[in-house]
Coordinates of C-alpha atoms and ligand atoms in Angstrom, one line a residue:
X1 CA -97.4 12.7 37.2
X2 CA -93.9 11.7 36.2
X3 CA -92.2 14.4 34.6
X4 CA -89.1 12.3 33.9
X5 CA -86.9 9.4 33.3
X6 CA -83.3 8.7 35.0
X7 CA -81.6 6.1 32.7
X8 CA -79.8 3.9 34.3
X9 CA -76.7 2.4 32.0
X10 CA -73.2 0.1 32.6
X11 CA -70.6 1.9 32.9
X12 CA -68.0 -0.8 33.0
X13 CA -65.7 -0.7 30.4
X14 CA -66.6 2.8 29.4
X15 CA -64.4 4.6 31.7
X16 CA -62.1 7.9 29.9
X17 CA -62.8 8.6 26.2
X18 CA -65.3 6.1 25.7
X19 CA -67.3 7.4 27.9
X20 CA -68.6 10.2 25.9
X21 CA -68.8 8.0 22.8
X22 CA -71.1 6.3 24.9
X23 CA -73.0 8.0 26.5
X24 CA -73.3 9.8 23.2
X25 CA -74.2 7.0 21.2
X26 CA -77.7 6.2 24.1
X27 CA -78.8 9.8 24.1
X28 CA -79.3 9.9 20.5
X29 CA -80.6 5.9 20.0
X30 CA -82.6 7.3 23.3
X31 CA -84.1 10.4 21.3
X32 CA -84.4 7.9 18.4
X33 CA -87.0 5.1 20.2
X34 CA -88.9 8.4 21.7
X35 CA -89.8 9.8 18.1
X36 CA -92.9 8.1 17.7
X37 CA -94.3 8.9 21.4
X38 CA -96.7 11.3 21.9
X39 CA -95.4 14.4 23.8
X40 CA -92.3 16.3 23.2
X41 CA -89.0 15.4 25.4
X42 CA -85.5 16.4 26.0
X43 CA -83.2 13.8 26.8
X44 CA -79.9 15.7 28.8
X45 CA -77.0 14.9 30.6
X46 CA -76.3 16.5 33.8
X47 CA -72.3 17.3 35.6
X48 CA -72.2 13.5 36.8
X49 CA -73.4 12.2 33.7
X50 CA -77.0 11.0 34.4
X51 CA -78.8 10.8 31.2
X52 CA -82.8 12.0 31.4
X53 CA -85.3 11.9 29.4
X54 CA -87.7 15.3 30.6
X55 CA -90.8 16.0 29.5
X56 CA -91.3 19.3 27.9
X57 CA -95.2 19.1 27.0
X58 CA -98.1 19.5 29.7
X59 CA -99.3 16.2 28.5
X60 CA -97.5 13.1 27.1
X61 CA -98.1 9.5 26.4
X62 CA -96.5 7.7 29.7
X63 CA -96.8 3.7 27.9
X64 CA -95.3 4.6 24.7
X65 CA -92.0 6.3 26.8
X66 CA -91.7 2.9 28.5
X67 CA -92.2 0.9 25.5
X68 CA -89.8 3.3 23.6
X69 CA -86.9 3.2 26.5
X70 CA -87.5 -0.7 26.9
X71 CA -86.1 -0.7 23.5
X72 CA -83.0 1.4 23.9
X73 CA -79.6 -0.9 24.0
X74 CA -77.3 0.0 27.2
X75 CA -80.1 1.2 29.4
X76 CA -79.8 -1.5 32.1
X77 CA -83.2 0.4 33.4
X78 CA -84.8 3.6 34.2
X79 CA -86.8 5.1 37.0
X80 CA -90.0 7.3 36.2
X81 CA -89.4 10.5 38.3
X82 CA -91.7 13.0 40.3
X83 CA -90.7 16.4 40.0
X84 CA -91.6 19.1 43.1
X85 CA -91.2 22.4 42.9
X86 CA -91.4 23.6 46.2
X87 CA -88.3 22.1 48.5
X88 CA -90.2 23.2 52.0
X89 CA -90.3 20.1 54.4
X90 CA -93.7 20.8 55.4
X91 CA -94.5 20.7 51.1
X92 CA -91.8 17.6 51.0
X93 CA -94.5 15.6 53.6
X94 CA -97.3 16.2 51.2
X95 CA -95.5 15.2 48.2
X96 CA -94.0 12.4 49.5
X97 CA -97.6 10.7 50.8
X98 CA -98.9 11.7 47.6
X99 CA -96.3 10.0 45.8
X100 CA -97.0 6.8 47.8
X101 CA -100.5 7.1 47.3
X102 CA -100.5 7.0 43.2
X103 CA -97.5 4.5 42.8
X104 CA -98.6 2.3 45.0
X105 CA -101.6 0.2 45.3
X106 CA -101.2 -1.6 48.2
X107 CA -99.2 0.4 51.2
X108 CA -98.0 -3.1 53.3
X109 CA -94.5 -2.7 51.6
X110 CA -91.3 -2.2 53.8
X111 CA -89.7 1.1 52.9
X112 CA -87.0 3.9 53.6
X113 CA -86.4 7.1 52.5
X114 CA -82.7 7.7 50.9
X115 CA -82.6 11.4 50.3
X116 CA -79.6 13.6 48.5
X117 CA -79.0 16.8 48.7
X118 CA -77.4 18.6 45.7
X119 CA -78.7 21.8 47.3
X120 CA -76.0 22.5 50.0
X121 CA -77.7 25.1 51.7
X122 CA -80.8 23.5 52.7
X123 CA -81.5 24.5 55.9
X124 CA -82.0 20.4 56.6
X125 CA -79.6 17.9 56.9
X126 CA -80.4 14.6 54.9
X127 CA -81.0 12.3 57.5
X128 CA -83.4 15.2 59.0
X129 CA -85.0 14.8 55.7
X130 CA -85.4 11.0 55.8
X131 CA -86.6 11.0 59.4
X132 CA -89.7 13.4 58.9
X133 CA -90.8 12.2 55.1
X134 CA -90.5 8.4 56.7
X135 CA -92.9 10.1 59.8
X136 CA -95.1 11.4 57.0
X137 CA -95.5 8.5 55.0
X138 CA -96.0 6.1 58.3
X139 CA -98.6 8.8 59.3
X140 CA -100.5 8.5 56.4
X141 CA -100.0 4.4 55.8
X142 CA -100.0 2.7 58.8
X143 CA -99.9 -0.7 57.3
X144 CA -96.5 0.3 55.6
X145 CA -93.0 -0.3 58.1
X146 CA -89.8 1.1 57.5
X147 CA -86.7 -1.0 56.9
X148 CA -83.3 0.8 56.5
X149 CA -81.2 -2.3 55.8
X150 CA -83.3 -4.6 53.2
X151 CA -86.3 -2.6 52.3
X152 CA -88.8 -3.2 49.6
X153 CA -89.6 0.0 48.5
X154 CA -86.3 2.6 48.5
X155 CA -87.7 6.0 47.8
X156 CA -85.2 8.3 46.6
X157 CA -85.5 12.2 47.2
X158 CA -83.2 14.3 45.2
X159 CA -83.1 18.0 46.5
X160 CA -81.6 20.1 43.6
X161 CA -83.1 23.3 42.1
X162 CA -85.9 21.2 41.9
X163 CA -86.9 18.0 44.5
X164 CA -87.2 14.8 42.0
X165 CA -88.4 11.6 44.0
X166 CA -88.4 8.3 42.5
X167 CA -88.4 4.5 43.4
X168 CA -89.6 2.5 40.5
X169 CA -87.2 0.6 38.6
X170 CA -88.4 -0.5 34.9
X171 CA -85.8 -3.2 33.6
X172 CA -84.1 -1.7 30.1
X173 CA -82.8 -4.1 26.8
X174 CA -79.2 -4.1 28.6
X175 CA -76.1 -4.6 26.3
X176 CA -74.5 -1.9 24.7
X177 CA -75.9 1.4 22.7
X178 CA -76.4 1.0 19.0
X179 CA -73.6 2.7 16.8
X180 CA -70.7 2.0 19.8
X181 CA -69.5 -1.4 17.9
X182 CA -69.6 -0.6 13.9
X183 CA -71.8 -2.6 11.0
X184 CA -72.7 -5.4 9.9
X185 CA -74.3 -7.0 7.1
X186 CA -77.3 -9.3 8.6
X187 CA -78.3 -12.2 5.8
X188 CA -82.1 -11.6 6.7
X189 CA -84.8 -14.0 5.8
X190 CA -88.6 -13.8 6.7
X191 CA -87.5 -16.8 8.6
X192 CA -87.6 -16.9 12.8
X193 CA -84.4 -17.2 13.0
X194 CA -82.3 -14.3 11.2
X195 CA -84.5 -11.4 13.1
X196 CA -83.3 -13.2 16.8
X197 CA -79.6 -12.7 14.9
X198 CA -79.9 -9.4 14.2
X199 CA -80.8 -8.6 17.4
X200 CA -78.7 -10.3 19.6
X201 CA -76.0 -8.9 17.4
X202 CA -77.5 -5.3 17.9
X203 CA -78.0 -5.8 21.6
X204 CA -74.0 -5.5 21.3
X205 CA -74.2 -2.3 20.0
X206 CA -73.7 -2.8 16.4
X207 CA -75.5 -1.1 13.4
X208 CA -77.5 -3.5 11.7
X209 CA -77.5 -3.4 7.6
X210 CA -79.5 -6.1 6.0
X211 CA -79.7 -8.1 3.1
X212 CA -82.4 -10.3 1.5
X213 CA -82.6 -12.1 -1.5
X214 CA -86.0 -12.5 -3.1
X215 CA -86.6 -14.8 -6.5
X216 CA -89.9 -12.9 -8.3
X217 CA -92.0 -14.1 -9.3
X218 CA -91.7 -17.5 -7.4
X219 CA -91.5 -15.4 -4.6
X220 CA -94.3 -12.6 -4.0
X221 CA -94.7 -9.4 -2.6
X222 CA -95.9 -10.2 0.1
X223 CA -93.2 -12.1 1.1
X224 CA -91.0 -9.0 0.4
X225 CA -93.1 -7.1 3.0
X226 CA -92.8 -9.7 5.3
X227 CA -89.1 -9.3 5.6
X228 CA -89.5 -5.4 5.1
X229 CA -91.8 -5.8 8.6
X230 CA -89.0 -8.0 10.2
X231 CA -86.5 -5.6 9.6
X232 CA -89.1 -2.7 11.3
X233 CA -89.4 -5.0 14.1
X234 CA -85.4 -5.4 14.1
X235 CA -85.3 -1.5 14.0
X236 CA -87.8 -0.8 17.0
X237 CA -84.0 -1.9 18.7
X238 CA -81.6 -1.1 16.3
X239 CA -82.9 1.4 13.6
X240 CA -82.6 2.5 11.4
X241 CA -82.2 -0.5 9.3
X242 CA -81.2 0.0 5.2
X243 CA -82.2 -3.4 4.0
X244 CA -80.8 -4.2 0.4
X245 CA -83.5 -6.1 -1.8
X246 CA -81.6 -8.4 -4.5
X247 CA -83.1 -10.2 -7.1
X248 CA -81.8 -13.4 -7.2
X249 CA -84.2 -15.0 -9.7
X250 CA -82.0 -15.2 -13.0
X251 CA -78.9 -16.7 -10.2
X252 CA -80.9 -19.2 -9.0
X253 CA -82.3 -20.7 -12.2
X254 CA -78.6 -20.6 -13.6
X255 CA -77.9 -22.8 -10.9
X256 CA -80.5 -24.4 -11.4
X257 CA -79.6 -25.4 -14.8
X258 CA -76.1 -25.7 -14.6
X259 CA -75.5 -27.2 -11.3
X260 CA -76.6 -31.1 -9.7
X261 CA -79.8 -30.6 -7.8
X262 CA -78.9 -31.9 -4.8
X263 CA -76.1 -29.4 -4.2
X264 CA -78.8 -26.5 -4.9
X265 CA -79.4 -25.5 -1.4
X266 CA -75.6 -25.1 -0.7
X267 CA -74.2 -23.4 -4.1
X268 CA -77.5 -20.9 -3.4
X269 CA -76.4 -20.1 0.2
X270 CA -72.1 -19.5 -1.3
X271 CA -73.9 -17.3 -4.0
X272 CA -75.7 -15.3 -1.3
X273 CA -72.8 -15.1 1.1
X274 CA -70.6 -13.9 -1.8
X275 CA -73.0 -11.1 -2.7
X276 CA -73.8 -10.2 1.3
X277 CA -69.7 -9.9 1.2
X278 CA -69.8 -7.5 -1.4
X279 CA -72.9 -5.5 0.2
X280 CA -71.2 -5.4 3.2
X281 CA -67.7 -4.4 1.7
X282 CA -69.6 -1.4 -0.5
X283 CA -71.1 -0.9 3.3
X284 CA -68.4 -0.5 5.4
X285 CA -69.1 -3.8 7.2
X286 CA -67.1 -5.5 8.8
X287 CA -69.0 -8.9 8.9
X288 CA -71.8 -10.8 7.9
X289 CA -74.2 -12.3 10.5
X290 CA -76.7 -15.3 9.6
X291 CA -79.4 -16.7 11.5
X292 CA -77.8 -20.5 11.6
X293 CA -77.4 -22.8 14.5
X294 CA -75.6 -26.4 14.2
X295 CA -77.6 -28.8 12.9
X296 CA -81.0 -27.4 12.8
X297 CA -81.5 -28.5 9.2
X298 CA -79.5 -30.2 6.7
X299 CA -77.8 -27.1 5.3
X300 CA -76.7 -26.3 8.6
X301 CA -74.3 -29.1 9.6
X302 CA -70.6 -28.6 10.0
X303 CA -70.0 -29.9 7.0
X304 CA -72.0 -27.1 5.3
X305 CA -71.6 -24.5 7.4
X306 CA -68.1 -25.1 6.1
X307 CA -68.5 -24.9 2.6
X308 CA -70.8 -21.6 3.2
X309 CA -67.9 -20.1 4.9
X310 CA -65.6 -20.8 2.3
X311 CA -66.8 -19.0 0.1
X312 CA -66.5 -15.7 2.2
X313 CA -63.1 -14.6 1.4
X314 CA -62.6 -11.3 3.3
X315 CA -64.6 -11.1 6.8
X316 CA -66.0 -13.1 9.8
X317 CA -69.5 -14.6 9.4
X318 CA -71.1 -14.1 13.2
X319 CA -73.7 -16.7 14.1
X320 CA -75.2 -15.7 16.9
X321 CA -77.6 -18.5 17.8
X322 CA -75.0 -21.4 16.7
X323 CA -75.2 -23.1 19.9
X324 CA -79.6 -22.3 20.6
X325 CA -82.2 -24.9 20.5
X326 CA -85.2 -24.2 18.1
X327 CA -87.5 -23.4 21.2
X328 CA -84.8 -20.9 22.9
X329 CA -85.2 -18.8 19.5
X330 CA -88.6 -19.2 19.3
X331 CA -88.6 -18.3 22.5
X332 CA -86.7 -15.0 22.2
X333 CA -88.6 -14.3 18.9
X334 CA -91.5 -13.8 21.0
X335 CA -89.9 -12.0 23.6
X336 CA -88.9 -9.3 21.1
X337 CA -91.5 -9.6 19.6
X338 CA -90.7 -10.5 15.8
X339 CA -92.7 -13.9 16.0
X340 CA -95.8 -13.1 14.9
X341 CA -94.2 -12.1 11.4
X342 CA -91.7 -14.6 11.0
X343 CA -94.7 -17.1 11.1
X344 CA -96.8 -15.8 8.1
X345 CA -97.1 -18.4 5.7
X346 CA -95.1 -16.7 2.6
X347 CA -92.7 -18.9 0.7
X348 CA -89.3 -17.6 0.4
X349 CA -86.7 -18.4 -2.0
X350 CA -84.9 -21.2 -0.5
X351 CA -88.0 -23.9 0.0
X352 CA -88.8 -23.1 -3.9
X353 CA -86.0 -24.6 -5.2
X354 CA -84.9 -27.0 -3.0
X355 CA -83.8 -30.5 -4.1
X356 CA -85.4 -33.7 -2.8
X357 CA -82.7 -35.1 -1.2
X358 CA -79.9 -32.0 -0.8
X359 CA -76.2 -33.1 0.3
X360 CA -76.4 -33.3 3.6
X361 CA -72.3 -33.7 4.1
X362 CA -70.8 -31.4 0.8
X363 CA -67.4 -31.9 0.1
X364 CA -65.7 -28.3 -0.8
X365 CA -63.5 -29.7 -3.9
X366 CA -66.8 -31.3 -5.5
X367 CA -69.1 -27.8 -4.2
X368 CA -66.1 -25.9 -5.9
X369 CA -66.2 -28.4 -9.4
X370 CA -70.1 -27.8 -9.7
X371 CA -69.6 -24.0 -9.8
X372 CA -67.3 -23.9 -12.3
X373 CA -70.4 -24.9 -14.5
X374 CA -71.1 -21.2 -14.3
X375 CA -68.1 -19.7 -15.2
X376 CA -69.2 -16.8 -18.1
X377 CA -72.9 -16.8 -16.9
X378 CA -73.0 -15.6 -13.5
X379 CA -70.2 -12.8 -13.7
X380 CA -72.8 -11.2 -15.4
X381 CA -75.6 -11.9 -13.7
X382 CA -73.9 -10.8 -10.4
X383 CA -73.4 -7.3 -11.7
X384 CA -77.1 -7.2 -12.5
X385 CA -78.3 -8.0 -9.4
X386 CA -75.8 -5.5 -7.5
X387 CA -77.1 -3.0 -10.1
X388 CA -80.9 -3.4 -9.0
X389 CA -80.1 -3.4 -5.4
X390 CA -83.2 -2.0 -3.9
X391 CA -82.1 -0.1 -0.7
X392 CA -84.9 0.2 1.6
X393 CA -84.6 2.4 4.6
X394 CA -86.7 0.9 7.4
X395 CA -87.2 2.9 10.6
X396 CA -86.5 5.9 9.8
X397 CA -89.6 7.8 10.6
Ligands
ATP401 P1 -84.3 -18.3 9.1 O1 -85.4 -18.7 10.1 O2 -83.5 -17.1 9.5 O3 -84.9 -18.1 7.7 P2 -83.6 -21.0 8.5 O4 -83.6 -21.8 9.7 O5 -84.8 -21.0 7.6 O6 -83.3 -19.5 9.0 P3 -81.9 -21.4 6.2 O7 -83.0 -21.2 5.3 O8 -80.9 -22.5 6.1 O9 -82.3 -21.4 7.8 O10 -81.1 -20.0 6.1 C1 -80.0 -19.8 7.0 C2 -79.6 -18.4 7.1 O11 -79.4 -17.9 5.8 C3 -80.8 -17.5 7.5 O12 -80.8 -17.5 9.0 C4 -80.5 -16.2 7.0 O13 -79.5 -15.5 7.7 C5 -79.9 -16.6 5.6 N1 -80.9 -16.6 4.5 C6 -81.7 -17.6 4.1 N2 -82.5 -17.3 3.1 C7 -82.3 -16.0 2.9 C8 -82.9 -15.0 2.1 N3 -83.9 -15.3 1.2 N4 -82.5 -13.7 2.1 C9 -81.5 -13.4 3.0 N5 -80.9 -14.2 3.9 C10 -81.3 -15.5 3.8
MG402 MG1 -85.3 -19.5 6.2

């Protein structure tokens, strides 16, 4: 019965010239989350720049639009619209009870009619308008009362060429449309907590490109998928995703060999910032993002956190959940709906070689002395591992 959707975005802050990057930058992540749906739509933008989505098939699939816009950053929300042809009052009263009779199931809600009329010569005035629809719809519903200062239901009645009436509000993603704030490289694990990163990072209207480092054959395939399936479940809000695939076997045994065991974790996590730099340099990027919060485990103390940054020489590191609780990003990981994945039991490189008892407090200088133990290996072993970068493009389809 709806025949289509007025998106509802912020406009704050995108006032002049950015307005069109804006508004240009939803339409097409709009028409991007609508290419799996079934049905074929239009999504336009009228004089007063409303964005719609409108149907152009007879038939469509009405769950898969909302689940598609739900996912759209910088829709705040959108309201599913009827569409009626004929404008005559006497049609208008039809429609209108019609309209209350399919959206809602129980008629004991307060109400009022708001009704506009782009159409200047109809032969109406607008409060005419609301007065006989609101006679209609009490006609029909008895158990239904009007409110015109704090009602429940606010049906809206549009007269343009066409008469659209709608009242439903379905909540959006909020933030900011994808491709409005430029790139950055997300470290992304097949962990819980680097998917939330990505996303709250997206939700700000940056593109996400993404990096993982896999070690075969310590670590399988199948853990490889898993983080391929994170990064579709990233996309669903900020796709297309190209995820770079880097073998980081042959880097982590040298370290492994070269370097005290209990600084393993932390001269892994430099090596992996250093190559994510370079990704994101190659990229266009103008940051790296992790999924770390203070404290969560032992590489993630000040201390280390620290000595990880160091080794980035060029570009900010974003954390988005530095200051969550484990259960807030568990929480959120559900909510968008990455958890599921991120708990699958496939090892990942980092609790494969990780020391007994890893420094929880590393001092830079020493970090810094350790690595020199690679000097003449890992030159080399770097350019091989940018060489096989495996670029996968997830989301695209
Ligand atoms: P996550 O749940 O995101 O895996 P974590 O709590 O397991 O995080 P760590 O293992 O210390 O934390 O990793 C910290 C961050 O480093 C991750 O959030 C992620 O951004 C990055 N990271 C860790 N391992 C990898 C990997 N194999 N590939 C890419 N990034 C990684
Ligand atoms: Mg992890």
């Amino acid at each position: 019965m709806f025949r289509s959707f007025l998106i509802k975005y912020g406009e704050i802050g995108v006032k002049g010239k950015n307005r069109h990057i804006f508004e240009d930058a939803l339409m097409k992540q709009i028409r991007y989350a609508l290419r799996k749906a079934d049905g074929e739509f239009a999504v336009t933008r009228d004089r007063g720049g409303r964005i719609f989505v409108e149907v152009k098939s007879a038939d469509y699939d009405y769950d898969a639009v909302l689940y598609a816009l739900r996912h759209v950053f910088g829709v705040i929300a959108f309201c599913p619209v009827v569409h009626v042809e004929d404008a005559s009052i006497e049609n208008l009263r039809t429609e209108i009870v019609r309209y209350v009779d399919e959206v809602f199931e129980k008629k004991d809600f307060s109400f009022k009619i708001n009704t506009r009329r782009a159409r200047k010569s109809y032969p109406l005035t607008s409060m005419q308008v609301d007065a006989s629809l609101g006679e209609a719809v009490l006609m029909a519903y008895p158990s239904v009362h009007v409110d015109v200062h704090d009602p429940e239901v606010n049906i809206r009645v549009e007269i343009r060429d066409i008469v659209h009436i709608y009242s439903l509000e379905i909540p959006g993603a909020g933030g900011m449309p994808i491709g409005t704030n430029g790139k950055t490289m997300l470290l992304l694990s097949g962990g819980i907590d680097s998917p939330v990163a990505g996303y709250m990072t997206a939700k700000r209207g940056v593109i996400i490109d993404a990096v993982y480092f896999h070690a075969p054959p310590y670590t399988s395939d199948r853990a490889k998928q898993k983080v391929i399936d994170l990064a579709g479940k990233v996309a669903e809000y900020a796709g297309p995703v190209y995820l770079h695939i880097i073998n980081f076997t042959d880097i982590q045994l040298a370290i492994y060999q070269n370097c005290p065991h209990d600084e393993l974790t932390i001269i892994m996590r430099r090596y992996m910032m250093r190559i994510a730099e370079h990704l994101a340099r190659e990229n266009d990027c103008l940051g790296l993002v992790t999924g770390e919060s203070i404290g969560q485990v032992a590489s993630q103390t000040l201390q280390s956190l620290y000595v990880t940054d160091s080794a980035v020489t060029s570009m900010p590191v974003y954390r988005p959940l530095i200051g969550m609780d484990k259960q807030e990003i568990v929480d959120l990981s559900e909510k968008i709906g990455t958890y599921e994945t991120s708990i699958l039991p496939y090892e990942d490189c980092c609790t494969i070689f990780v020391a007994r008892h890893p420094v929880t407090k590393p001092r830079l200088d020493i970090i810094e002395r350790s690595e020199r133990k690679l000097d003449g290996v890992i030159e080399g072993l770097l350019e091989e591992a940018y060489a096989h970068d495996e670029l996968v493009i997830v989301g695209k389809n």
